[in-house]
JSON list of C-alpha atoms in Angstrom, two decimals:
[
{"chain": "X", "resi": 23, "resn": "MET", "atom": "CA", "xyz": [13.31, 43.33, 39.35]},
{"chain": "X", "resi": 24, "resn": "GLY", "atom": "CA", "xyz": [15.39, 44.40, 36.38]},
{"chain": "X", "resi": 25, "resn": "ALA", "atom": "CA", "xyz": [13.54, 41.86, 34.23]},
{"chain": "X", "resi": 26, "resn": "PHE", "atom": "CA", "xyz": [10.41, 44.00, 34.51]},
{"chain": "X", "resi": 27, "resn": "ALA", "atom": "CA", "xyz": [10.40, 46.85, 31.96]},
{"chain": "X", "resi": 28, "resn": "THR", "atom": "CA", "xyz": [9.16, 50.17, 33.28]},
{"chain": "X", "resi": 29, "resn": "GLY", "atom": "CA", "xyz": [8.29, 53.53, 31.88]},
{"chain": "X", "resi": 30, "resn": "VAL", "atom": "CA", "xyz": [10.12, 56.57, 33.18]},
{"chain": "X", "resi": 31, "resn": "THR", "atom": "CA", "xyz": [8.60, 59.69, 34.71]},
{"chain": "X", "resi": 32, "resn": "VAL", "atom": "CA", "xyz": [9.89, 62.83, 36.33]},
{"chain": "X", "resi": 33, "resn": "VAL", "atom": "CA", "xyz": [7.84, 63.74, 39.40]},
{"chain": "X", "resi": 34, "resn": "THR", "atom": "CA", "xyz": [7.80, 67.50, 39.95]},
{"chain": "X", "resi": 35, "resn": "ALA", "atom": "CA", "xyz": [6.43, 70.04, 42.43]},
{"chain": "X", "resi": 36, "resn": "VAL", "atom": "CA", "xyz": [7.08, 73.53, 43.75]},
{"chain": "X", "resi": 37, "resn": "ASP", "atom": "CA", "xyz": [8.11, 73.97, 47.38]},
{"chain": "X", "resi": 38, "resn": "GLY", "atom": "CA", "xyz": [8.90, 77.35, 48.90]},
{"chain": "X", "resi": 39, "resn": "GLY", "atom": "CA", "xyz": [8.72, 78.94, 45.46]},
{"chain": "X", "resi": 40, "resn": "GLU", "atom": "CA", "xyz": [11.41, 76.61, 44.08]},
{"chain": "X", "resi": 41, "resn": "PRO", "atom": "CA", "xyz": [10.79, 73.81, 41.53]},
{"chain": "X", "resi": 42, "resn": "VAL", "atom": "CA", "xyz": [11.91, 70.35, 42.64]},
{"chain": "X", "resi": 43, "resn": "GLY", "atom": "CA", "xyz": [11.75, 66.91, 41.07]},
{"chain": "X", "resi": 44, "resn": "PHE", "atom": "CA", "xyz": [13.23, 63.47, 40.61]},
{"chain": "X", "resi": 45, "resn": "THR", "atom": "CA", "xyz": [13.29, 60.65, 38.07]},
{"chain": "X", "resi": 46, "resn": "CYS", "atom": "CA", "xyz": [10.88, 57.87, 39.00]},
{"chain": "X", "resi": 47, "resn": "GLN", "atom": "CA", "xyz": [10.37, 54.43, 37.44]},
{"chain": "X", "resi": 48, "resn": "SER", "atom": "CA", "xyz": [7.85, 53.29, 40.06]},
{"chain": "X", "resi": 49, "resn": "PHE", "atom": "CA", "xyz": [4.73, 55.00, 38.77]},
{"chain": "X", "resi": 50, "resn": "ALA", "atom": "CA", "xyz": [1.38, 53.33, 38.09]},
{"chain": "X", "resi": 51, "resn": "SER", "atom": "CA", "xyz": [-2.35, 53.72, 37.83]},
{"chain": "X", "resi": 52, "resn": "VAL", "atom": "CA", "xyz": [-4.19, 52.52, 40.95]},
{"chain": "X", "resi": 53, "resn": "SER", "atom": "CA", "xyz": [-7.88, 53.17, 40.35]},
{"chain": "X", "resi": 54, "resn": "LEU", "atom": "CA", "xyz": [-10.22, 54.61, 37.74]},
{"chain": "X", "resi": 55, "resn": "THR", "atom": "CA", "xyz": [-13.00, 55.48, 40.21]},
{"chain": "X", "resi": 56, "resn": "PRO", "atom": "CA", "xyz": [-11.80, 57.59, 41.85]},
{"chain": "X", "resi": 57, "resn": "PRO", "atom": "CA", "xyz": [-8.84, 58.26, 39.55]},
{"chain": "X", "resi": 58, "resn": "LEU", "atom": "CA", "xyz": [-5.72, 57.45, 41.59]},
{"chain": "X", "resi": 59, "resn": "VAL", "atom": "CA", "xyz": [-2.04, 56.96, 40.74]},
{"chain": "X", "resi": 60, "resn": "LEU", "atom": "CA", "xyz": [0.97, 55.98, 42.79]},
{"chain": "X", "resi": 61, "resn": "PHE", "atom": "CA", "xyz": [4.69, 56.50, 42.80]},
{"chain": "X", "resi": 62, "resn": "CYS", "atom": "CA", "xyz": [7.42, 55.24, 45.12]},
{"chain": "X", "resi": 63, "resn": "ALA", "atom": "CA", "xyz": [9.98, 57.61, 46.60]},
{"chain": "X", "resi": 64, "resn": "ASP", "atom": "CA", "xyz": [13.25, 56.78, 48.37]},
{"chain": "X", "resi": 65, "resn": "HIS", "atom": "CA", "xyz": [13.47, 58.02, 51.96]},
{"chain": "X", "resi": 66, "resn": "ARG", "atom": "CA", "xyz": [17.00, 59.28, 51.24]},
{"chain": "X", "resi": 67, "resn": "GLY", "atom": "CA", "xyz": [15.93, 61.48, 48.33]},
{"chain": "X", "resi": 68, "resn": "ARG", "atom": "CA", "xyz": [16.20, 65.25, 48.73]},
{"chain": "X", "resi": 69, "resn": "SER", "atom": "CA", "xyz": [13.26, 66.10, 46.46]},
{"chain": "X", "resi": 70, "resn": "TRP", "atom": "CA", "xyz": [10.65, 63.76, 47.94]},
{"chain": "X", "resi": 71, "resn": "PRO", "atom": "CA", "xyz": [10.27, 65.57, 51.32]},
{"chain": "X", "resi": 72, "resn": "ARG", "atom": "CA", "xyz": [9.76, 68.82, 49.41]},
{"chain": "X", "resi": 73, "resn": "ILE", "atom": "CA", "xyz": [7.19, 67.28, 47.07]},
{"chain": "X", "resi": 74, "resn": "ARG", "atom": "CA", "xyz": [5.38, 65.85, 50.09]},
{"chain": "X", "resi": 75, "resn": "ALA", "atom": "CA", "xyz": [5.33, 69.29, 51.71]},
{"chain": "X", "resi": 76, "resn": "ALA", "atom": "CA", "xyz": [3.93, 70.80, 48.49]},
{"chain": "X", "resi": 77, "resn": "GLY", "atom": "CA", "xyz": [0.99, 68.37, 48.54]},
{"chain": "X", "resi": 78, "resn": "ARG", "atom": "CA", "xyz": [0.62, 68.28, 44.75]},
{"chain": "X", "resi": 79, "resn": "PHE", "atom": "CA", "xyz": [2.78, 66.85, 41.99]},
{"chain": "X", "resi": 80, "resn": "THR", "atom": "CA", "xyz": [2.98, 66.27, 38.27]},
{"chain": "X", "resi": 81, "resn": "ALA", "atom": "CA", "xyz": [4.24, 62.98, 36.87]},
{"chain": "X", "resi": 82, "resn": "ASN", "atom": "CA", "xyz": [5.83, 63.91, 33.54]},
{"chain": "X", "resi": 83, "resn": "VAL", "atom": "CA", "xyz": [5.91, 60.79, 31.32]},
{"chain": "X", "resi": 84, "resn": "LEU", "atom": "CA", "xyz": [9.13, 60.76, 29.29]},
{"chain": "X", "resi": 85, "resn": "ALA", "atom": "CA", "xyz": [9.55, 59.93, 25.60]},
{"chain": "X", "resi": 86, "resn": "GLU", "atom": "CA", "xyz": [12.36, 57.73, 24.29]},
{"chain": "X", "resi": 87, "resn": "ASP", "atom": "CA", "xyz": [14.34, 60.79, 23.12]},
{"chain": "X", "resi": 88, "resn": "GLN", "atom": "CA", "xyz": [14.44, 62.24, 26.65]},
{"chain": "X", "resi": 89, "resn": "THR", "atom": "CA", "xyz": [17.25, 60.22, 28.24]},
{"chain": "X", "resi": 90, "resn": "GLU", "atom": "CA", "xyz": [19.11, 63.46, 29.05]},
{"chain": "X", "resi": 91, "resn": "LEU", "atom": "CA", "xyz": [16.08, 64.72, 30.97]},
{"chain": "X", "resi": 92, "resn": "CYS", "atom": "CA", "xyz": [15.95, 61.41, 32.83]},
{"chain": "X", "resi": 93, "resn": "ALA", "atom": "CA", "xyz": [19.64, 61.70, 33.77]},
{"chain": "X", "resi": 94, "resn": "ARG", "atom": "CA", "xyz": [19.28, 65.35, 34.79]},
{"chain": "X", "resi": 95, "resn": "PHE", "atom": "CA", "xyz": [16.52, 64.59, 37.31]},
{"chain": "X", "resi": 96, "resn": "GLY", "atom": "CA", "xyz": [18.13, 61.31, 38.38]},
{"chain": "X", "resi": 97, "resn": "SER", "atom": "CA", "xyz": [21.32, 63.07, 39.45]},
{"chain": "X", "resi": 98, "resn": "ARG", "atom": "CA", "xyz": [22.02, 64.35, 42.95]},
{"chain": "X", "resi": 99, "resn": "ALA", "atom": "CA", "xyz": [24.41, 66.96, 41.56]},
{"chain": "X", "resi": 100, "resn": "GLY", "atom": "CA", "xyz": [23.64, 70.25, 39.91]},
{"chain": "X", "resi": 101, "resn": "ARG", "atom": "CA", "xyz": [20.54, 72.32, 39.42]},
{"chain": "X", "resi": 102, "resn": "LYS", "atom": "CA", "xyz": [17.91, 70.21, 37.71]},
{"chain": "X", "resi": 103, "resn": "TYR", "atom": "CA", "xyz": [15.97, 73.14, 36.25]},
{"chain": "X", "resi": 104, "resn": "GLU", "atom": "CA", "xyz": [18.95, 75.25, 35.18]},
{"chain": "X", "resi": 105, "resn": "GLY", "atom": "CA", "xyz": [18.57, 76.11, 31.49]},
{"chain": "X", "resi": 106, "resn": "LEU", "atom": "CA", "xyz": [15.50, 73.86, 31.18]},
{"chain": "X", "resi": 107, "resn": "GLY", "atom": "CA", "xyz": [12.26, 74.96, 29.54]},
{"chain": "X", "resi": 108, "resn": "TRP", "atom": "CA", "xyz": [9.21, 74.26, 31.68]},
{"chain": "X", "resi": 109, "resn": "ASP", "atom": "CA", "xyz": [5.86, 75.81, 32.52]},
{"chain": "X", "resi": 110, "resn": "LEU", "atom": "CA", "xyz": [3.89, 76.20, 35.73]},
{"chain": "X", "resi": 111, "resn": "SER", "atom": "CA", "xyz": [0.64, 74.23, 35.54]},
{"chain": "X", "resi": 112, "resn": "ARG", "atom": "CA", "xyz": [-2.63, 75.67, 36.81]},
{"chain": "X", "resi": 113, "resn": "TRP", "atom": "CA", "xyz": [-2.11, 73.41, 39.86]},
{"chain": "X", "resi": 114, "resn": "GLY", "atom": "CA", "xyz": [1.19, 75.10, 40.70]},
{"chain": "X", "resi": 115, "resn": "THR", "atom": "CA", "xyz": [3.44, 72.24, 39.58]},
{"chain": "X", "resi": 116, "resn": "PRO", "atom": "CA", "xyz": [6.18, 72.19, 36.94]},
{"chain": "X", "resi": 117, "resn": "SER", "atom": "CA", "xyz": [5.11, 70.86, 33.55]},
{"chain": "X", "resi": 118, "resn": "LEU", "atom": "CA", "xyz": [8.13, 69.73, 31.58]},
{"chain": "X", "resi": 119, "resn": "ARG", "atom": "CA", "xyz": [8.07, 70.47, 27.86]},
{"chain": "X", "resi": 120, "resn": "GLY", "atom": "CA", "xyz": [8.13, 67.78, 25.19]},
{"chain": "X", "resi": 121, "resn": "VAL", "atom": "CA", "xyz": [6.95, 64.91, 27.41]},
{"chain": "X", "resi": 122, "resn": "LEU", "atom": "CA", "xyz": [4.41, 62.29, 26.30]},
{"chain": "X", "resi": 123, "resn": "ALA", "atom": "CA", "xyz": [1.91, 63.09, 29.03]},
{"chain": "X", "resi": 124, "resn": "ARG", "atom": "CA", "xyz": [1.48, 64.86, 32.33]},
{"chain": "X", "resi": 125, "resn": "VAL", "atom": "CA", "xyz": [-0.52, 63.50, 35.25]},
{"chain": "X", "resi": 126, "resn": "HIS", "atom": "CA", "xyz": [-1.38, 66.24, 37.74]},
{"chain": "X", "resi": 127, "resn": "ALA", "atom": "CA", "xyz": [-2.33, 64.93, 41.18]},
{"chain": "X", "resi": 128, "resn": "GLU", "atom": "CA", "xyz": [-2.85, 65.78, 44.82]},
{"chain": "X", "resi": 129, "resn": "ILE", "atom": "CA", "xyz": [-1.23, 63.59, 47.49]},
{"chain": "X", "resi": 130, "resn": "THR", "atom": "CA", "xyz": [-3.94, 61.73, 49.43]},
{"chain": "X", "resi": 131, "resn": "ALA", "atom": "CA", "xyz": [-1.93, 59.08, 51.28]},
{"chain": "X", "resi": 132, "resn": "VAL", "atom": "CA", "xyz": [1.65, 58.03, 52.01]},
{"chain": "X", "resi": 133, "resn": "HIS", "atom": "CA", "xyz": [2.50, 54.50, 53.15]},
{"chain": "X", "resi": 134, "resn": "GLY", "atom": "CA", "xyz": [5.94, 53.52, 54.43]},
{"chain": "X", "resi": 135, "resn": "ALA", "atom": "CA", "xyz": [7.35, 50.42, 52.71]},
{"chain": "X", "resi": 136, "resn": "GLY", "atom": "CA", "xyz": [10.92, 49.51, 53.62]},
{"chain": "X", "resi": 137, "resn": "ASP", "atom": "CA", "xyz": [13.30, 52.26, 52.49]},
{"chain": "X", "resi": 138, "resn": "HIS", "atom": "CA", "xyz": [10.62, 53.89, 50.29]},
{"chain": "X", "resi": 139, "resn": "ASP", "atom": "CA", "xyz": [7.27, 55.59, 50.64]},
{"chain": "X", "resi": 140, "resn": "VAL", "atom": "CA", "xyz": [4.35, 54.56, 48.45]},
{"chain": "X", "resi": 141, "resn": "VAL", "atom": "CA", "xyz": [2.59, 57.80, 47.53]},
{"chain": "X", "resi": 142, "resn": "ILE", "atom": "CA", "xyz": [-1.04, 57.77, 46.42]},
{"chain": "X", "resi": 143, "resn": "GLY", "atom": "CA", "xyz": [-2.29, 60.75, 44.44]},
{"chain": "X", "resi": 144, "resn": "ARG", "atom": "CA", "xyz": [-5.80, 61.74, 43.37]},
{"chain": "X", "resi": 145, "resn": "VAL", "atom": "CA", "xyz": [-5.66, 62.68, 39.70]},
{"chain": "X", "resi": 146, "resn": "LEU", "atom": "CA", "xyz": [-6.66, 66.27, 38.99]},
{"chain": "X", "resi": 147, "resn": "ALA", "atom": "CA", "xyz": [-6.05, 66.12, 35.23]},
{"chain": "X", "resi": 148, "resn": "VAL", "atom": "CA", "xyz": [-4.17, 64.22, 32.55]},
{"chain": "X", "resi": 149, "resn": "GLU", "atom": "CA", "xyz": [-2.62, 65.99, 29.58]},
{"chain": "X", "resi": 150, "resn": "THR", "atom": "CA", "xyz": [-1.24, 64.25, 26.54]},
{"chain": "X", "resi": 151, "resn": "ALA", "atom": "CA", "xyz": [1.43, 66.44, 25.07]},
{"chain": "X", "resi": 152, "resn": "ARG", "atom": "CA", "xyz": [2.73, 64.64, 21.97]},
{"chain": "X", "resi": 153, "resn": "GLU", "atom": "CA", "xyz": [2.78, 61.38, 20.06]},
{"chain": "X", "resi": 154, "resn": "ALA", "atom": "CA", "xyz": [6.05, 59.50, 20.43]},
{"chain": "X", "resi": 155, "resn": "ARG", "atom": "CA", "xyz": [7.38, 56.25, 21.82]},
{"chain": "X", "resi": 156, "resn": "PRO", "atom": "CA", "xyz": [7.89, 55.98, 25.60]},
{"chain": "X", "resi": 157, "resn": "LEU", "atom": "CA", "xyz": [11.21, 55.90, 27.41]},
{"chain": "X", "resi": 158, "resn": "LEU", "atom": "CA", "xyz": [11.55, 52.38, 28.80]},
{"chain": "X", "resi": 159, "resn": "PHE", "atom": "CA", "xyz": [14.08, 50.98, 31.25]},
{"chain": "X", "resi": 160, "resn": "PHE", "atom": "CA", "xyz": [14.93, 47.26, 31.23]},
{"chain": "X", "resi": 161, "resn": "ARG", "atom": "CA", "xyz": [17.83, 45.32, 32.78]},
{"chain": "X", "resi": 162, "resn": "GLY", "atom": "CA", "xyz": [19.82, 48.40, 33.65]},
{"chain": "X", "resi": 163, "resn": "ARG", "atom": "CA", "xyz": [19.48, 50.25, 30.35]},
{"chain": "X", "resi": 164, "resn": "PHE", "atom": "CA", "xyz": [17.07, 52.08, 28.10]},
{"chain": "X", "resi": 165, "resn": "ILE", "atom": "CA", "xyz": [15.35, 50.12, 25.36]},
{"chain": "X", "resi": 166, "resn": "ARG", "atom": "CA", "xyz": [13.45, 51.12, 22.23]},
{"chain": "X", "resi": 167, "resn": "THR", "atom": "CA", "xyz": [10.06, 49.79, 21.27]},
{"chain": "X", "resi": 168, "resn": "VAL", "atom": "CA", "xyz": [8.84, 48.67, 17.87]},
{"chain": "X", "resi": 169, "resn": "ALA", "atom": "CA", "xyz": [5.26, 49.12, 16.75]},
{"chain": "X", "resi": 170, "resn": "ALA", "atom": "CA", "xyz": [3.36, 45.85, 17.11]},
{"chain": "X", "resi": 171, "resn": "ALA", "atom": "CA", "xyz": [1.00, 44.43, 14.51]},
{"chain": "X", "resi": 172, "resn": "PRO", "atom": "CA", "xyz": [-2.67, 45.18, 15.13]},
{"chain": "X", "resi": 173, "resn": "PRO", "atom": "CA", "xyz": [-4.67, 42.45, 16.89]},
{"chain": "X", "resi": 174, "resn": "PRO", "atom": "CA", "xyz": [-6.37, 39.85, 14.63]},
{"chain": "X", "resi": 175, "resn": "GLY", "atom": "CA", "xyz": [-9.67, 41.02, 13.20]},
{"chain": "X", "resi": 176, "resn": "ARG", "atom": "CA", "xyz": [-8.73, 44.69, 13.23]},
{"chain": "X", "resi": 177, "resn": "PRO", "atom": "CA", "xyz": [-7.94, 46.43, 9.96]},
{"chain": "X", "resi": 178, "resn": "ARG", "atom": "CA", "xyz": [-4.34, 47.38, 9.38]},
{"chain": "X", "resi": 179, "resn": "PRO", "atom": "CA", "xyz": [-3.62, 51.09, 8.89]},
{"chain": "X", "resi": 180, "resn": "LEU", "atom": "CA", "xyz": [-2.87, 52.17, 5.34]},
{"chain": "X", "resi": 181, "resn": "PRO", "atom": "CA", "xyz": [0.78, 52.98, 4.57]}
]
């Protein structure tokens, strides 16, 4: 599956008054009506059971300059939030600063699939935080994107 490029998110929640989270490449839109998203979580992960218990999450969509943030939340060692700037959303979930977007959602279903759970969330709100290129993962490493030419028939932006 490494030949399929994915975006990178950090899924966050608060459980027992403590912020938790993990790096997640398996995140996607499911439905527009109603607005639903999904992410996949490893059964062995320490954060996923706590996010499930919280019942709500934020998928923080990372920008290409946030590889350190990706590594921080992808690690099993250390305190993920130590020294990190973040804010508590109005839904009680951690909003990471400087991300491309935040998708706030409430867990509506969890389906077991092999060694992972497929988590369905009803979207409560989407925030776009800044304009930048996304962090993409492809064949075991991060890649950078290049702006594509506009489709035929559309005017090109002025320099």
